[in-house]
Amino acid sequence: MSEGLNNPIADSILKKRKKERPFDIRGAYFRDQTAIIHSMGFRRLKNKTQVFYSPQNDHICTRIEHVLHVSTIASSICKGLHLNIELAQAIALGHDIGHAPFGHAGEAKLDELMIQHNAGHFYHEVNSLRVLDYLDNYGKGLNLTYAVRDGIISHCGENFEQYVEICSEKKKLGQIENRNTNPVTYEGAVVRLADKIAYLGRDIEDAIVAGLIKDSDVPKKVRTLLGKKNGEIIDTLVKDVIEHSRVKGKIGLSSEKYELMVKLKDFNYKCIYKHPRTIKMNQEAQNIIEELFNGLLEKIKLYGLQTDCYDKDKNLAVKTFGRFILKRINLYREELKKLQLSVPSESFMVRVLTDYISGMTDSYVIKQLRLLKPELKADIAPIF
């Protein structure tokens, strides 16, 4: 741990779990890394979109590649600042485990659907904690440390900030429902910044391959001062974070590099994320999610948590949804009990359905919709 960057909360609290575990030779945070890597949710990240849906192209960034990028970038920064690398890696590996299929387009659609049904919001960082605490391991969760759980739910933030401030008080993580929360560790702050560093240059690489932009389209000042290639951009920003954080005593960027990073982000939004081809791809993805959501919502309104009813349904997609519920039935019954509900409310059923769809890979969403509504011939035209 760096002399100037000491976490405000005691180490004993940061390493606390919901259920105590016996001594483990791996240590607290490396154990969390391995638990995440071996989880079903982590495995599915390899078939979830980062930005571009392109299942036939082996070199386009997927969600699993992104979390590995974040992990290595965060590790480099932590090494330079003498922070806990294993903690940062665990946070990074788990930070997007609850992300929706089809990237942020999928997240936006699930959020919209939840709002429509008065079921709250869908934020992927909040859902990542739900997956790791409850949904994975068939409703048992992974029993991670407080520090890792906090870093995951706090990794996003509402703004593209120059500095990531540290929260000095322990939070009730299970009660967080918005993005207005800061991490309690410097390692969590590093991951939050590394997440942004990881995607900016990488998305440009994919956009060039897709023919959306040319490398010469990237602002000249960015190419000159940050770098022309993704590796150069990462190297420049990582070095700046290390040097500047040492001086300032908090995790952040120099004003010069921060302004360049914002300039690059604005370019990406205008020329990549808002490109007509990207918008078309995202709309097709959102239509598929909405069709599947509405079709299965009819079934859960009819069957509730009576899993035998799903099993008797003739449609395979409905049967599969029922099996998902059955494997987590104890979790859902416990949640009903806490809400003092004898039968599921509509908002509760929407939450269950969102649990199901948010965990799907891109291809699995398409497969389930084809089974549920074969007449639709559901598909998405890859951007490549």
CSV table of C-alpha atoms in Angstrom, one decimal:
chain,number,residue,atom,x,y,z
A,1,MET,CA,0.0,0.0,0.0
A,2,SER,CA,1.3,3.5,-0.9
A,3,GLU,CA,2.1,5.8,2.0
A,4,GLY,CA,-0.2,8.5,0.6
A,5,LEU,CA,-3.0,6.2,-0.5
A,6,ASN,CA,-4.3,4.3,2.5
A,7,ASN,CA,-7.8,3.1,2.4
A,8,PRO,CA,-10.0,4.8,5.1
A,9,ILE,CA,-11.8,1.6,6.1
A,10,ALA,CA,-10.1,-1.1,8.2
A,11,ASP,CA,-8.7,-4.1,6.4
A,12,SER,CA,-10.8,-6.4,8.5
A,13,ILE,CA,-14.0,-4.8,7.2
A,14,LEU,CA,-12.8,-4.8,3.6
A,15,LYS,CA,-12.1,-8.5,3.8
A,16,LYS,CA,-15.4,-9.3,5.5
A,17,ARG,CA,-17.8,-11.8,3.8
A,18,LYS,CA,-21.5,-12.5,4.4
A,19,LYS,CA,-20.5,-16.0,5.5
A,20,GLU,CA,-17.1,-16.5,7.0
A,21,ARG,CA,-14.8,-19.0,5.3
A,22,PRO,CA,-12.0,-21.1,6.8
A,23,PHE,CA,-8.4,-20.1,6.2
A,24,ASP,CA,-7.5,-20.1,2.5
A,25,ILE,CA,-3.9,-20.2,1.2
A,26,ARG,CA,-5.0,-18.1,-1.8
A,27,GLY,CA,-5.7,-15.0,0.4
A,28,ALA,CA,-9.0,-13.1,0.4
A,29,TYR,CA,-8.9,-11.3,-2.9
A,30,PHE,CA,-7.2,-14.0,-5.0
A,31,ARG,CA,-9.9,-16.4,-3.8
A,32,ASP,CA,-12.5,-13.9,-5.1
A,33,GLN,CA,-10.7,-13.7,-8.4
A,34,THR,CA,-10.9,-17.5,-8.8
A,35,ALA,CA,-14.5,-17.7,-7.7
A,36,ILE,CA,-15.4,-15.1,-10.3
A,37,ILE,CA,-13.4,-16.7,-13.1
A,38,HIS,CA,-15.0,-20.1,-12.4
A,39,SER,CA,-18.5,-18.7,-12.3
A,40,MET,CA,-21.2,-19.3,-15.0
A,41,GLY,CA,-21.7,-15.6,-15.3
A,42,PHE,CA,-18.1,-14.9,-16.2
A,43,ARG,CA,-18.1,-17.7,-18.8
A,44,ARG,CA,-21.0,-16.1,-20.6
A,45,LEU,CA,-19.1,-12.8,-21.0
A,46,LYS,CA,-17.3,-14.2,-24.0
A,47,ASN,CA,-20.5,-14.2,-26.0
A,48,LYS,CA,-21.8,-10.8,-24.9
A,49,THR,CA,-21.3,-7.7,-27.0
A,50,GLN,CA,-19.0,-4.9,-25.9
A,51,VAL,CA,-20.0,-2.4,-28.6
A,52,PHE,CA,-20.3,-4.3,-31.9
A,53,TYR,CA,-22.4,-7.4,-32.5
A,54,SER,CA,-20.2,-9.6,-34.7
A,55,PRO,CA,-20.3,-13.3,-33.7
A,56,GLN,CA,-18.4,-14.5,-36.7
A,57,ASN,CA,-15.4,-12.2,-36.3
A,58,ASP,CA,-12.9,-13.6,-33.8
A,59,HIS,CA,-11.0,-10.3,-33.3
A,60,ILE,CA,-13.9,-8.0,-32.3
A,61,CYS,CA,-13.9,-7.0,-28.6
A,62,THR,CA,-16.4,-8.9,-26.5
A,63,ARG,CA,-17.4,-8.3,-22.9
A,64,ILE,CA,-14.9,-10.8,-21.6
A,65,GLU,CA,-12.0,-9.2,-23.5
A,66,HIS,CA,-13.0,-5.9,-22.1
A,67,VAL,CA,-12.9,-7.0,-18.4
A,68,LEU,CA,-9.5,-8.6,-19.0
A,69,HIS,CA,-8.3,-5.2,-20.5
A,70,VAL,CA,-9.6,-3.4,-17.4
A,71,SER,CA,-7.9,-6.0,-15.2
A,72,THR,CA,-4.5,-5.5,-16.8
A,73,ILE,CA,-4.7,-1.7,-16.9
A,74,ALA,CA,-5.9,-1.5,-13.3
A,75,SER,CA,-3.0,-3.9,-12.3
A,76,SER,CA,-0.5,-1.7,-14.0
A,77,ILE,CA,-1.7,1.4,-12.2
A,78,CYS,CA,-1.8,-0.4,-8.8
A,79,LYS,CA,1.7,-1.7,-9.3
A,80,GLY,CA,2.9,1.8,-9.9
A,81,LEU,CA,1.1,3.1,-6.9
A,82,HIS,CA,1.9,0.2,-4.6
A,83,LEU,CA,-1.8,-0.7,-4.2
A,84,ASN,CA,-3.3,-4.1,-3.8
A,85,ILE,CA,-3.2,-5.7,-7.3
A,86,GLU,CA,-5.2,-8.8,-6.4
A,87,LEU,CA,-8.1,-6.6,-5.1
A,88,ALA,CA,-8.1,-4.5,-8.2
A,89,GLN,CA,-8.0,-7.6,-10.4
A,90,ALA,CA,-11.0,-9.2,-8.6
A,91,ILE,CA,-13.0,-6.0,-8.9
A,92,ALA,CA,-12.2,-5.7,-12.6
A,93,LEU,CA,-13.0,-9.3,-13.4
A,94,GLY,CA,-16.4,-9.0,-11.8
A,95,HIS,CA,-17.4,-5.5,-12.7
A,96,ASP,CA,-19.4,-6.3,-15.8
A,97,ILE,CA,-20.7,-9.8,-14.9
A,98,GLY,CA,-24.2,-8.5,-14.7
A,99,HIS,CA,-24.1,-6.6,-18.0
A,100,ALA,CA,-27.0,-7.2,-20.4
A,101,PRO,CA,-26.7,-8.9,-23.7
A,102,PHE,CA,-26.0,-6.5,-26.7
A,103,GLY,CA,-24.0,-4.1,-24.6
A,104,HIS,CA,-25.4,-0.7,-23.5
A,105,ALA,CA,-28.2,-1.0,-26.0
A,106,GLY,CA,-29.4,-4.1,-24.1
A,107,GLU,CA,-28.9,-2.3,-20.8
A,108,ALA,CA,-30.9,0.7,-21.9
A,109,LYS,CA,-33.8,-1.5,-23.2
A,110,LEU,CA,-34.0,-3.5,-19.9
A,111,ASP,CA,-34.0,-0.2,-18.0
A,112,GLU,CA,-36.8,1.1,-20.1
A,113,LEU,CA,-38.9,-2.0,-19.6
A,114,MET,CA,-38.4,-2.0,-15.9
A,115,ILE,CA,-39.4,1.6,-15.7
A,116,GLN,CA,-42.6,0.9,-17.7
A,117,HIS,CA,-43.6,-1.8,-15.2
A,118,ASN,CA,-42.7,0.3,-12.1
A,119,ALA,CA,-40.0,-2.2,-11.2
A,120,GLY,CA,-37.2,0.3,-10.7
A,121,HIS,CA,-34.1,0.6,-12.9
A,122,PHE,CA,-31.7,-1.7,-14.6
A,123,TYR,CA,-28.1,-0.5,-14.1
A,124,HIS,CA,-25.5,-3.1,-15.0
A,125,GLU,CA,-23.2,-2.4,-12.0
A,126,VAL,CA,-26.1,-2.9,-9.6
A,127,ASN,CA,-27.0,-6.0,-11.4
A,128,SER,CA,-23.4,-7.3,-11.3
A,129,LEU,CA,-23.6,-7.2,-7.5
A,130,ARG,CA,-27.0,-9.0,-7.6
A,131,VAL,CA,-25.5,-11.7,-9.8
A,132,LEU,CA,-22.5,-12.2,-7.6
A,133,ASP,CA,-24.4,-12.0,-4.3
A,134,TYR,CA,-27.4,-14.0,-5.2
A,135,LEU,CA,-28.1,-15.2,-8.8
A,136,ASP,CA,-24.9,-17.1,-9.7
A,137,ASN,CA,-24.2,-20.5,-8.3
A,138,TYR,CA,-27.9,-21.3,-8.6
A,139,GLY,CA,-29.1,-18.7,-6.2
A,140,LYS,CA,-26.3,-19.1,-3.6
A,141,GLY,CA,-24.0,-16.4,-4.9
A,142,LEU,CA,-20.2,-16.3,-4.6
A,143,ASN,CA,-19.7,-15.0,-1.0
A,144,LEU,CA,-17.2,-12.3,-2.0
A,145,THR,CA,-15.4,-9.8,0.2
A,146,TYR,CA,-16.9,-6.4,1.0
A,147,ALA,CA,-14.1,-4.6,-0.8
A,148,VAL,CA,-14.6,-6.5,-4.1
A,149,ARG,CA,-18.4,-6.1,-3.9
A,150,ASP,CA,-18.1,-2.4,-3.2
A,151,GLY,CA,-15.7,-1.9,-6.1
A,152,ILE,CA,-18.0,-3.6,-8.5
A,153,ILE,CA,-21.2,-1.7,-7.6
A,154,SER,CA,-19.2,1.6,-7.6
A,155,HIS,CA,-17.3,1.1,-10.8
A,156,CYS,CA,-19.4,3.2,-13.1
A,157,GLY,CA,-20.4,6.6,-11.7
A,158,GLU,CA,-22.7,9.2,-13.3
A,159,ASN,CA,-19.9,11.4,-14.7
A,160,PHE,CA,-16.7,11.1,-16.7
A,161,GLU,CA,-14.7,12.5,-13.9
A,162,GLN,CA,-11.1,13.7,-13.7
A,163,TYR,CA,-10.6,12.3,-10.2
A,164,VAL,CA,-12.4,9.4,-8.5
A,165,GLU,CA,-13.1,10.4,-4.9
A,166,ILE,CA,-13.1,7.8,-2.1
A,167,CYS,CA,-16.0,7.2,0.2
A,168,SER,CA,-14.8,7.1,3.8
A,169,GLU,CA,-17.8,5.2,5.3
A,170,LYS,CA,-19.0,1.7,4.9
A,171,LYS,CA,-22.1,1.5,2.8
A,172,LYS,CA,-25.0,-0.9,2.8
A,173,LEU,CA,-24.3,-2.3,-0.7
A,174,GLY,CA,-27.5,-4.2,-1.1
A,175,GLN,CA,-29.5,-1.0,-0.7
A,176,ILE,CA,-27.7,0.9,-3.5
A,177,GLU,CA,-30.1,1.5,-6.4
A,178,ASN,CA,-28.3,4.3,-8.4
A,179,ARG,CA,-25.0,5.3,-9.8
A,180,ASN,CA,-24.3,8.1,-7.3
A,181,THR,CA,-21.8,6.1,-5.2
A,182,ASN,CA,-18.0,6.2,-4.9
A,183,PRO,CA,-15.8,3.2,-3.9
A,184,VAL,CA,-14.3,2.9,-0.4
A,185,THR,CA,-10.9,1.7,-1.7
A,186,TYR,CA,-8.3,3.3,-4.0
A,187,GLU,CA,-8.2,0.0,-5.9
A,188,GLY,CA,-11.9,0.5,-6.6
A,189,ALA,CA,-11.1,4.0,-7.8
A,190,VAL,CA,-8.4,2.7,-10.1
A,191,VAL,CA,-10.8,0.1,-11.7
A,192,ARG,CA,-13.3,2.9,-12.3
A,193,LEU,CA,-10.8,4.9,-14.2
A,194,ALA,CA,-9.3,1.8,-15.9
A,195,ASP,CA,-12.7,0.9,-17.2
A,196,LYS,CA,-12.8,4.1,-19.2
A,197,ILE,CA,-9.2,3.9,-20.4
A,198,ALA,CA,-9.9,0.3,-21.6
A,199,TYR,CA,-12.7,1.0,-24.0
A,200,LEU,CA,-11.9,4.3,-25.6
A,201,GLY,CA,-8.9,3.2,-27.8
A,202,ARG,CA,-10.2,-0.4,-28.2
A,203,ASP,CA,-13.5,0.8,-29.6
A,204,ILE,CA,-11.7,2.9,-32.2
A,205,GLU,CA,-9.8,-0.2,-33.4
A,206,ASP,CA,-13.0,-2.1,-33.9
A,207,ALA,CA,-14.7,0.9,-35.6
A,208,ILE,CA,-11.8,1.1,-38.1
A,209,VAL,CA,-12.1,-2.6,-38.9
A,210,ALA,CA,-15.9,-2.1,-39.4
A,211,GLY,CA,-15.3,0.8,-41.8
A,212,LEU,CA,-17.2,3.3,-39.6
A,213,ILE,CA,-14.2,5.6,-39.3
A,214,LYS,CA,-10.6,5.9,-40.6
A,215,ASP,CA,-7.6,6.3,-38.2
A,216,SER,CA,-7.1,9.8,-39.7
A,217,ASP,CA,-10.6,10.8,-38.5
A,218,VAL,CA,-9.4,10.7,-34.8
A,219,PRO,CA,-8.6,14.3,-33.7
A,220,LYS,CA,-5.0,15.1,-34.6
A,221,LYS,CA,-4.3,16.4,-31.0
A,222,VAL,CA,-5.4,13.1,-29.6
A,223,ARG,CA,-3.2,11.1,-32.0
A,224,THR,CA,-0.3,13.4,-31.3
A,225,LEU,CA,-0.5,13.6,-27.5
A,226,LEU,CA,-2.2,10.3,-26.5
A,227,GLY,CA,-1.2,8.0,-29.3
A,228,LYS,CA,-2.3,6.6,-32.6
A,229,LYS,CA,-2.9,3.0,-31.4
A,230,ASN,CA,-4.8,1.6,-28.5
A,231,GLY,CA,-1.6,0.4,-26.8
A,232,GLU,CA,-0.1,3.8,-27.1
A,233,ILE,CA,-3.2,5.5,-25.6
A,234,ILE,CA,-3.3,3.0,-22.7
A,235,ASP,CA,0.4,3.5,-22.0
A,236,THR,CA,0.1,7.3,-22.0
A,237,LEU,CA,-2.9,7.4,-19.7
A,238,VAL,CA,-1.6,4.7,-17.3
A,239,LYS,CA,1.7,6.6,-16.8
A,240,ASP,CA,-0.2,9.9,-16.3
A,241,VAL,CA,-2.5,8.3,-13.7
A,242,ILE,CA,0.4,6.9,-11.8
A,243,GLU,CA,2.4,10.1,-11.9
A,244,HIS,CA,-0.5,12.4,-11.1
A,245,SER,CA,-2.0,10.3,-8.4
A,246,ARG,CA,1.3,10.2,-6.5
A,247,VAL,CA,1.4,14.0,-6.4
A,248,LYS,CA,-2.3,14.6,-5.7
A,249,GLY,CA,-2.9,11.8,-3.2
A,250,LYS,CA,-6.0,10.7,-5.1
A,251,ILE,CA,-6.7,8.7,-8.2
A,252,GLY,CA,-7.0,10.8,-11.3
A,253,LEU,CA,-5.5,12.3,-14.4
A,254,SER,CA,-3.6,15.5,-15.1
A,255,SER,CA,-5.8,18.3,-16.6
A,256,GLU,CA,-4.0,18.0,-20.0
A,257,LYS,CA,-4.6,14.2,-20.3
A,258,TYR,CA,-8.1,14.4,-18.9
A,259,GLU,CA,-9.1,17.0,-21.5
A,260,LEU,CA,-7.7,14.8,-24.2
A,261,MET,CA,-9.5,11.8,-22.9
A,262,VAL,CA,-12.8,13.7,-22.9
A,263,LYS,CA,-12.1,14.8,-26.5
A,264,LEU,CA,-11.6,11.2,-27.4
A,265,LYS,CA,-14.7,10.1,-25.6
A,266,ASP,CA,-16.7,12.8,-27.4
A,267,PHE,CA,-15.3,11.7,-30.8
A,268,ASN,CA,-16.3,8.1,-30.0
A,269,TYR,CA,-19.8,9.0,-29.2
A,270,LYS,CA,-20.3,11.2,-32.2
A,271,CYS,CA,-18.6,9.0,-34.8
A,272,ILE,CA,-18.9,5.5,-33.4
A,273,TYR,CA,-21.7,5.0,-30.9
A,274,LYS,CA,-24.0,7.4,-32.8
A,275,HIS,CA,-23.1,6.2,-36.2
A,276,PRO,CA,-26.1,5.2,-38.3
A,277,ARG,CA,-24.9,1.6,-38.6
A,278,THR,CA,-24.4,1.3,-34.9
A,279,ILE,CA,-27.8,2.8,-34.2
A,280,LYS,CA,-29.4,0.3,-36.6
A,281,MET,CA,-27.7,-2.6,-35.0
A,282,ASN,CA,-28.7,-1.5,-31.5
A,283,GLN,CA,-32.3,-1.0,-32.5
A,284,GLU,CA,-32.5,-4.5,-33.9
A,285,ALA,CA,-31.0,-5.8,-30.7
A,286,GLN,CA,-33.4,-3.9,-28.5
A,287,ASN,CA,-36.4,-5.1,-30.6
A,288,ILE,CA,-35.3,-8.7,-29.9
A,289,ILE,CA,-35.0,-8.1,-26.2
A,290,GLU,CA,-38.3,-6.4,-26.0
A,291,GLU,CA,-40.1,-9.2,-27.9
A,292,LEU,CA,-38.6,-11.9,-25.7
A,293,PHE,CA,-39.4,-9.8,-22.5
A,294,ASN,CA,-43.0,-9.2,-23.5
A,295,GLY,CA,-43.6,-12.8,-24.5
A,296,LEU,CA,-42.2,-14.3,-21.3
A,297,LEU,CA,-43.9,-11.6,-19.2
A,298,GLU,CA,-47.2,-13.1,-20.3
A,299,LYS,CA,-46.1,-16.5,-19.1
A,300,ILE,CA,-44.8,-15.4,-15.7
A,301,LYS,CA,-48.0,-13.4,-15.1
A,302,LEU,CA,-49.9,-16.6,-15.8
A,303,TYR,CA,-47.6,-19.1,-13.9
A,304,GLY,CA,-45.9,-16.9,-11.3
A,305,LEU,CA,-43.3,-19.1,-9.4
A,306,GLN,CA,-45.2,-22.3,-10.0
A,307,THR,CA,-42.4,-24.1,-11.9
A,308,ASP,CA,-44.4,-27.2,-12.7
A,309,CYS,CA,-46.7,-25.0,-14.9
A,310,TYR,CA,-43.7,-23.9,-17.0
A,311,ASP,CA,-42.7,-27.5,-17.4
A,312,LYS,CA,-46.1,-28.5,-18.7
A,313,ASP,CA,-46.1,-25.7,-21.2
A,314,LYS,CA,-45.6,-26.9,-24.8
A,315,ASN,CA,-43.1,-24.2,-25.7
A,316,LEU,CA,-39.4,-25.0,-25.1
A,317,ALA,CA,-38.5,-21.3,-24.3
A,318,VAL,CA,-41.1,-21.3,-21.6
A,319,LYS,CA,-39.9,-24.5,-20.1
A,320,THR,CA,-36.4,-23.2,-20.1
A,321,PHE,CA,-37.5,-20.0,-18.2
A,322,GLY,CA,-39.2,-22.2,-15.7
A,323,ARG,CA,-36.0,-24.2,-15.1
A,324,PHE,CA,-34.1,-20.9,-14.4
A,325,ILE,CA,-36.7,-20.0,-11.8
A,326,LEU,CA,-36.6,-23.6,-10.3
A,327,LYS,CA,-32.9,-23.4,-9.7
A,328,ARG,CA,-33.3,-20.2,-7.8
A,329,ILE,CA,-36.7,-20.8,-6.2
A,330,ASN,CA,-35.4,-20.6,-2.7
A,331,LEU,CA,-33.9,-17.2,-3.4
A,332,TYR,CA,-37.1,-15.9,-4.8
A,333,ARG,CA,-39.2,-17.3,-2.0
A,334,GLU,CA,-36.9,-15.7,0.5
A,335,GLU,CA,-37.2,-12.3,-1.3
A,336,LEU,CA,-41.0,-12.6,-1.4
A,337,LYS,CA,-40.9,-13.2,2.4
A,338,LYS,CA,-38.8,-10.1,3.0
A,339,LEU,CA,-41.3,-8.1,0.9
A,340,GLN,CA,-44.1,-9.6,2.9
A,341,LEU,CA,-45.8,-10.9,-0.3
A,342,SER,CA,-47.8,-14.1,-0.4
A,343,VAL,CA,-47.8,-14.0,-4.2
A,344,PRO,CA,-45.4,-12.2,-6.6
A,345,SER,CA,-46.4,-8.7,-7.6
A,346,GLU,CA,-46.0,-7.5,-11.2
A,347,SER,CA,-42.8,-5.6,-10.3
A,348,PHE,CA,-41.4,-8.7,-8.6
A,349,MET,CA,-42.2,-10.8,-11.7
A,350,VAL,CA,-40.5,-8.2,-13.9
A,351,ARG,CA,-37.4,-8.4,-11.6
A,352,VAL,CA,-37.3,-12.2,-12.0
A,353,LEU,CA,-37.7,-11.9,-15.8
A,354,THR,CA,-34.9,-9.3,-15.9
A,355,ASP,CA,-32.7,-11.6,-13.9
A,356,TYR,CA,-33.2,-14.2,-16.6
A,357,ILE,CA,-32.7,-12.1,-19.7
A,358,SER,CA,-29.8,-10.0,-18.4
A,359,GLY,CA,-27.8,-13.1,-17.8
A,360,MET,CA,-28.2,-14.3,-21.4
A,361,THR,CA,-25.6,-14.2,-24.1
A,362,ASP,CA,-26.4,-12.4,-27.4
A,363,SER,CA,-27.0,-15.6,-29.3
A,364,TYR,CA,-29.1,-17.1,-26.5
A,365,VAL,CA,-31.5,-14.2,-26.6
A,366,ILE,CA,-32.0,-14.8,-30.3
A,367,LYS,CA,-32.3,-18.5,-29.8
A,368,GLN,CA,-35.0,-18.2,-27.1
A,369,LEU,CA,-37.0,-15.7,-29.1
A,370,ARG,CA,-36.9,-18.0,-32.1
A,371,LEU,CA,-38.3,-20.8,-29.9
A,372,LEU,CA,-40.9,-18.6,-28.3
A,373,LYS,CA,-42.0,-16.8,-31.5
A,374,PRO,CA,-40.8,-18.7,-34.5
A,375,GLU,CA,-42.9,-16.6,-36.9
A,376,LEU,CA,-40.7,-13.6,-36.2
A,377,LYS,CA,-37.5,-15.1,-37.6
A,378,ALA,CA,-35.4,-13.1,-35.1
A,379,ASP,CA,-31.9,-12.1,-36.2
A,380,ILE,CA,-29.5,-9.2,-36.2
A,381,ALA,CA,-27.3,-8.2,-39.1
A,382,PRO,CA,-23.7,-8.1,-37.8
A,383,ILE,CA,-22.0,-4.8,-38.3
A,384,PHE,CA,-19.1,-6.5,-40.0
